[in-house]
Amino acid sequence: MNLLVIMSHDLTDFQIYEAKTKLGIKKVKTLPQNLQKIWGNINPEGKLPKDILVEIVNWIEENSNEKDYVLVQGDFGATYYIVDYCFKKNRIPIYATSKRDVEEKVIGNKVVTNRVFKHVNFRRYEKFKD
């Protein structure tokens, strides 16, 4: 079973370990650099650029089989588009959940904030059911 990673940063070692032990992943496949650049730079203006997202869809089609996991995180509209595609093609779309710890320090007349995100687990996207 494969895990395709569609997001603009790399998985941590812990996330890869969890994917292998809890999801049964044998191989992790990340977007090639040219597609990662597209995914990380979705234009926020105007309509969703489906014409460039077709390249991501084609990559999923070429690099996965039914019941493979696809980790999708990014621009909300693009994420929805890819997750919908995954449901229609019998892939299992997932996302990573995290816990955020915030530390604030007052240094002189400044407040310095440090945010640390810690991976919690992978969660399946779910369809709404009546």
PDB file of C-alpha atoms in Angstrom:
ATOM      1  CA  MET A   1       0.000   0.000   0.000  1.00  0.00           C
ATOM      2  CA  ASN A   2       1.284   3.471  -0.942  1.00  0.00           C
ATOM      3  CA  LEU A   3       0.981   6.882   0.662  1.00  0.00           C
ATOM      4  CA  LEU A   4       1.052   9.787  -1.769  1.00  0.00           C
ATOM      5  CA  VAL A   5       1.954  13.079  -0.081  1.00  0.00           C
ATOM      6  CA  ILE A   6       0.388  16.220  -1.504  1.00  0.00           C
ATOM      7  CA  MET A   7       1.476  19.120   0.664  1.00  0.00           C
ATOM      8  CA  SER A   8       4.128  21.801   0.523  1.00  0.00           C
ATOM      9  CA  HIS A   9       6.475  20.423   3.186  1.00  0.00           C
ATOM     10  CA  ASP A  10       8.082  17.101   4.010  1.00  0.00           C
ATOM     11  CA  LEU A  11       6.784  14.531   6.455  1.00  0.00           C
ATOM     12  CA  THR A  12       8.618  14.156   9.738  1.00  0.00           C
ATOM     13  CA  ASP A  13      10.338  10.892  10.611  1.00  0.00           C
ATOM     14  CA  PHE A  14       7.598  10.267  13.182  1.00  0.00           C
ATOM     15  CA  GLN A  15       4.865  10.761  10.564  1.00  0.00           C
ATOM     16  CA  ILE A  16       6.564   8.282   8.238  1.00  0.00           C
ATOM     17  CA  TYR A  17       6.872   5.802  11.118  1.00  0.00           C
ATOM     18  CA  GLU A  18       3.174   6.224  11.970  1.00  0.00           C
ATOM     19  CA  ALA A  19       2.132   5.805   8.349  1.00  0.00           C
ATOM     20  CA  LYS A  20       4.055   2.544   8.132  1.00  0.00           C
ATOM     21  CA  THR A  21       2.978   1.114  11.487  1.00  0.00           C
ATOM     22  CA  LYS A  22      -0.631   2.306  11.782  1.00  0.00           C
ATOM     23  CA  LEU A  23      -1.689   2.526   8.134  1.00  0.00           C
ATOM     24  CA  GLY A  24       0.392  -0.335   6.742  1.00  0.00           C
ATOM     25  CA  ILE A  25       2.216   1.872   4.241  1.00  0.00           C
ATOM     26  CA  LYS A  26       5.007   0.191   2.303  1.00  0.00           C
ATOM     27  CA  LYS A  27       6.075   3.153   0.168  1.00  0.00           C
ATOM     28  CA  VAL A  28       5.799   6.931   0.633  1.00  0.00           C
ATOM     29  CA  LYS A  29       5.698   8.938  -2.588  1.00  0.00           C
ATOM     30  CA  THR A  30       6.087  12.712  -2.512  1.00  0.00           C
ATOM     31  CA  LEU A  31       5.224  15.166  -5.249  1.00  0.00           C
ATOM     32  CA  PRO A  32       8.069  15.842  -7.658  1.00  0.00           C
ATOM     33  CA  GLN A  33       9.616  19.300  -7.231  1.00  0.00           C
ATOM     34  CA  ASN A  34       7.754  20.865 -10.187  1.00  0.00           C
ATOM     35  CA  LEU A  35       4.365  19.699  -8.844  1.00  0.00           C
ATOM     36  CA  GLN A  36       5.234  20.644  -5.277  1.00  0.00           C
ATOM     37  CA  LYS A  37       5.955  24.164  -6.547  1.00  0.00           C
ATOM     38  CA  ILE A  38       2.510  24.267  -8.179  1.00  0.00           C
ATOM     39  CA  TRP A  39       0.800  22.921  -5.036  1.00  0.00           C
ATOM     40  CA  GLY A  40       2.565  25.377  -2.731  1.00  0.00           C
ATOM     41  CA  ASN A  41       1.779  28.403  -4.889  1.00  0.00           C
ATOM     42  CA  ILE A  42      -1.929  28.210  -5.739  1.00  0.00           C
ATOM     43  CA  ASN A  43      -2.976  31.698  -6.823  1.00  0.00           C
ATOM     44  CA  PRO A  44      -5.407  33.062  -4.208  1.00  0.00           C
ATOM     45  CA  GLU A  45      -7.067  35.378  -6.734  1.00  0.00           C
ATOM     46  CA  GLY A  46      -9.951  34.459  -8.998  1.00  0.00           C
ATOM     47  CA  LYS A  47     -11.340  30.993  -9.592  1.00  0.00           C
ATOM     48  CA  LEU A  48      -9.656  27.747  -8.613  1.00  0.00           C
ATOM     49  CA  PRO A  49      -6.991  27.020 -11.275  1.00  0.00           C
ATOM     50  CA  LYS A  50      -8.248  23.562 -12.237  1.00  0.00           C
ATOM     51  CA  ASP A  51      -6.129  23.632 -15.384  1.00  0.00           C
ATOM     52  CA  ILE A  52      -2.934  23.305 -13.316  1.00  0.00           C
ATOM     53  CA  LEU A  53      -4.463  20.946 -10.751  1.00  0.00           C
ATOM     54  CA  VAL A  54      -4.967  18.410 -13.544  1.00  0.00           C
ATOM     55  CA  GLU A  55      -1.197  17.846 -13.337  1.00  0.00           C
ATOM     56  CA  ILE A  56      -1.590  16.796  -9.681  1.00  0.00           C
ATOM     57  CA  VAL A  57      -4.549  14.576 -10.620  1.00  0.00           C
ATOM     58  CA  ASN A  58      -2.491  12.936 -13.372  1.00  0.00           C
ATOM     59  CA  TRP A  59       0.340  12.295 -10.912  1.00  0.00           C
ATOM     60  CA  ILE A  60      -2.070  10.630  -8.471  1.00  0.00           C
ATOM     61  CA  GLU A  61      -3.488   8.484 -11.275  1.00  0.00           C
ATOM     62  CA  GLU A  62      -0.021   7.406 -12.439  1.00  0.00           C
ATOM     63  CA  ASN A  63       1.404   6.730  -8.956  1.00  0.00           C
ATOM     64  CA  SER A  64      -1.397   5.096  -6.997  1.00  0.00           C
ATOM     65  CA  ASN A  65      -3.888   2.274  -6.984  1.00  0.00           C
ATOM     66  CA  GLU A  66      -7.324   1.931  -5.478  1.00  0.00           C
ATOM     67  CA  LYS A  67      -7.211   1.881  -1.653  1.00  0.00           C
ATOM     68  CA  ASP A  68      -3.882   3.745  -1.520  1.00  0.00           C
ATOM     69  CA  TYR A  69      -3.739   6.637   0.923  1.00  0.00           C
ATOM     70  CA  VAL A  70      -3.355  10.219  -0.279  1.00  0.00           C
ATOM     71  CA  LEU A  71      -2.304  12.817   2.299  1.00  0.00           C
ATOM     72  CA  VAL A  72      -3.757  16.135   1.130  1.00  0.00           C
ATOM     73  CA  GLN A  73      -3.178  19.490   2.847  1.00  0.00           C
ATOM     74  CA  GLY A  74      -2.926  22.953   1.352  1.00  0.00           C
ATOM     75  CA  ASP A  75      -5.127  25.638  -0.165  1.00  0.00           C
ATOM     76  CA  PHE A  76      -8.696  24.854   0.951  1.00  0.00           C
ATOM     77  CA  GLY A  77     -10.255  24.860  -2.499  1.00  0.00           C
ATOM     78  CA  ALA A  78      -7.454  22.838  -4.079  1.00  0.00           C
ATOM     79  CA  THR A  79      -7.546  20.391  -1.170  1.00  0.00           C
ATOM     80  CA  TYR A  80     -11.309  19.937  -1.589  1.00  0.00           C
ATOM     81  CA  TYR A  81     -10.849  19.373  -5.326  1.00  0.00           C
ATOM     82  CA  ILE A  82      -8.164  16.698  -4.830  1.00  0.00           C
ATOM     83  CA  VAL A  83     -10.015  14.999  -1.945  1.00  0.00           C
ATOM     84  CA  ASP A  84     -13.167  14.819  -4.087  1.00  0.00           C
ATOM     85  CA  TYR A  85     -11.127  13.251  -6.879  1.00  0.00           C
ATOM     86  CA  CYS A  86      -9.683  10.703  -4.437  1.00  0.00           C
ATOM     87  CA  PHE A  87     -13.146   9.671  -3.249  1.00  0.00           C
ATOM     88  CA  LYS A  88     -14.300   9.231  -6.849  1.00  0.00           C
ATOM     89  CA  LYS A  89     -11.255   7.106  -7.724  1.00  0.00           C
ATOM     90  CA  ASN A  90     -11.363   4.933  -4.576  1.00  0.00           C
ATOM     91  CA  ARG A  91      -8.250   6.389  -2.990  1.00  0.00           C
ATOM     92  CA  ILE A  92      -8.283   7.101   0.763  1.00  0.00           C
ATOM     93  CA  PRO A  93      -7.743  10.816   1.397  1.00  0.00           C
ATOM     94  CA  ILE A  94      -6.243  11.683   4.785  1.00  0.00           C
ATOM     95  CA  TYR A  95      -4.796  14.669   6.602  1.00  0.00           C
ATOM     96  CA  ALA A  96      -2.463  15.155   9.546  1.00  0.00           C
ATOM     97  CA  THR A  97      -3.774  16.528  12.827  1.00  0.00           C
ATOM     98  CA  SER A  98      -1.506  18.461  15.155  1.00  0.00           C
ATOM     99  CA  LYS A  99      -1.388  20.083  18.551  1.00  0.00           C
ATOM    100  CA  ARG A 100      -0.115  23.630  18.808  1.00  0.00           C
ATOM    101  CA  ASP A 101       1.838  24.770  21.834  1.00  0.00           C
ATOM    102  CA  VAL A 102       2.265  28.528  22.154  1.00  0.00           C
ATOM    103  CA  GLU A 103       4.816  30.199  24.348  1.00  0.00           C
ATOM    104  CA  GLU A 104       4.891  33.960  24.833  1.00  0.00           C
ATOM    105  CA  LYS A 105       7.701  35.895  26.454  1.00  0.00           C
ATOM    106  CA  VAL A 106       7.842  39.580  27.253  1.00  0.00           C
ATOM    107  CA  ILE A 107      11.263  40.911  26.372  1.00  0.00           C
ATOM    108  CA  GLY A 108      11.484  44.602  27.192  1.00  0.00           C
ATOM    109  CA  ASN A 109       8.587  46.225  25.369  1.00  0.00           C
ATOM    110  CA  LYS A 110       8.099  43.334  22.930  1.00  0.00           C
ATOM    111  CA  VAL A 111       6.061  40.149  23.125  1.00  0.00           C
ATOM    112  CA  VAL A 112       7.802  37.243  21.403  1.00  0.00           C
ATOM    113  CA  THR A 113       5.610  34.301  20.417  1.00  0.00           C
ATOM    114  CA  ASN A 114       6.916  30.833  19.663  1.00  0.00           C
ATOM    115  CA  ARG A 115       4.551  28.246  18.126  1.00  0.00           C
ATOM    116  CA  VAL A 116       5.424  24.569  18.027  1.00  0.00           C
ATOM    117  CA  PHE A 117       3.218  22.167  16.087  1.00  0.00           C
ATOM    118  CA  LYS A 118       3.380  18.529  17.141  1.00  0.00           C
ATOM    119  CA  HIS A 119       1.907  15.782  14.969  1.00  0.00           C
ATOM    120  CA  VAL A 120      -0.905  13.854  16.674  1.00  0.00           C
ATOM    121  CA  ASN A 121      -2.219  11.416  14.045  1.00  0.00           C
ATOM    122  CA  PHE A 122      -3.563  10.928  10.555  1.00  0.00           C
ATOM    123  CA  ARG A 123      -7.301  11.256  10.051  1.00  0.00           C
ATOM    124  CA  ARG A 124      -9.463  10.260   7.082  1.00  0.00           C
ATOM    125  CA  TYR A 125     -11.492  12.896   5.293  1.00  0.00           C
ATOM    126  CA  GLU A 126     -15.130  11.943   5.690  1.00  0.00           C
ATOM    127  CA  LYS A 127     -18.091  12.486   3.385  1.00  0.00           C
ATOM    128  CA  PHE A 128     -21.249  13.988   4.822  1.00  0.00           C
ATOM    129  CA  LYS A 129     -23.986  11.391   5.202  1.00  0.00           C
ATOM    130  CA  ASP A 130     -27.657  12.192   5.625  1.00  0.00           C
TER     131      ASP A 130
END
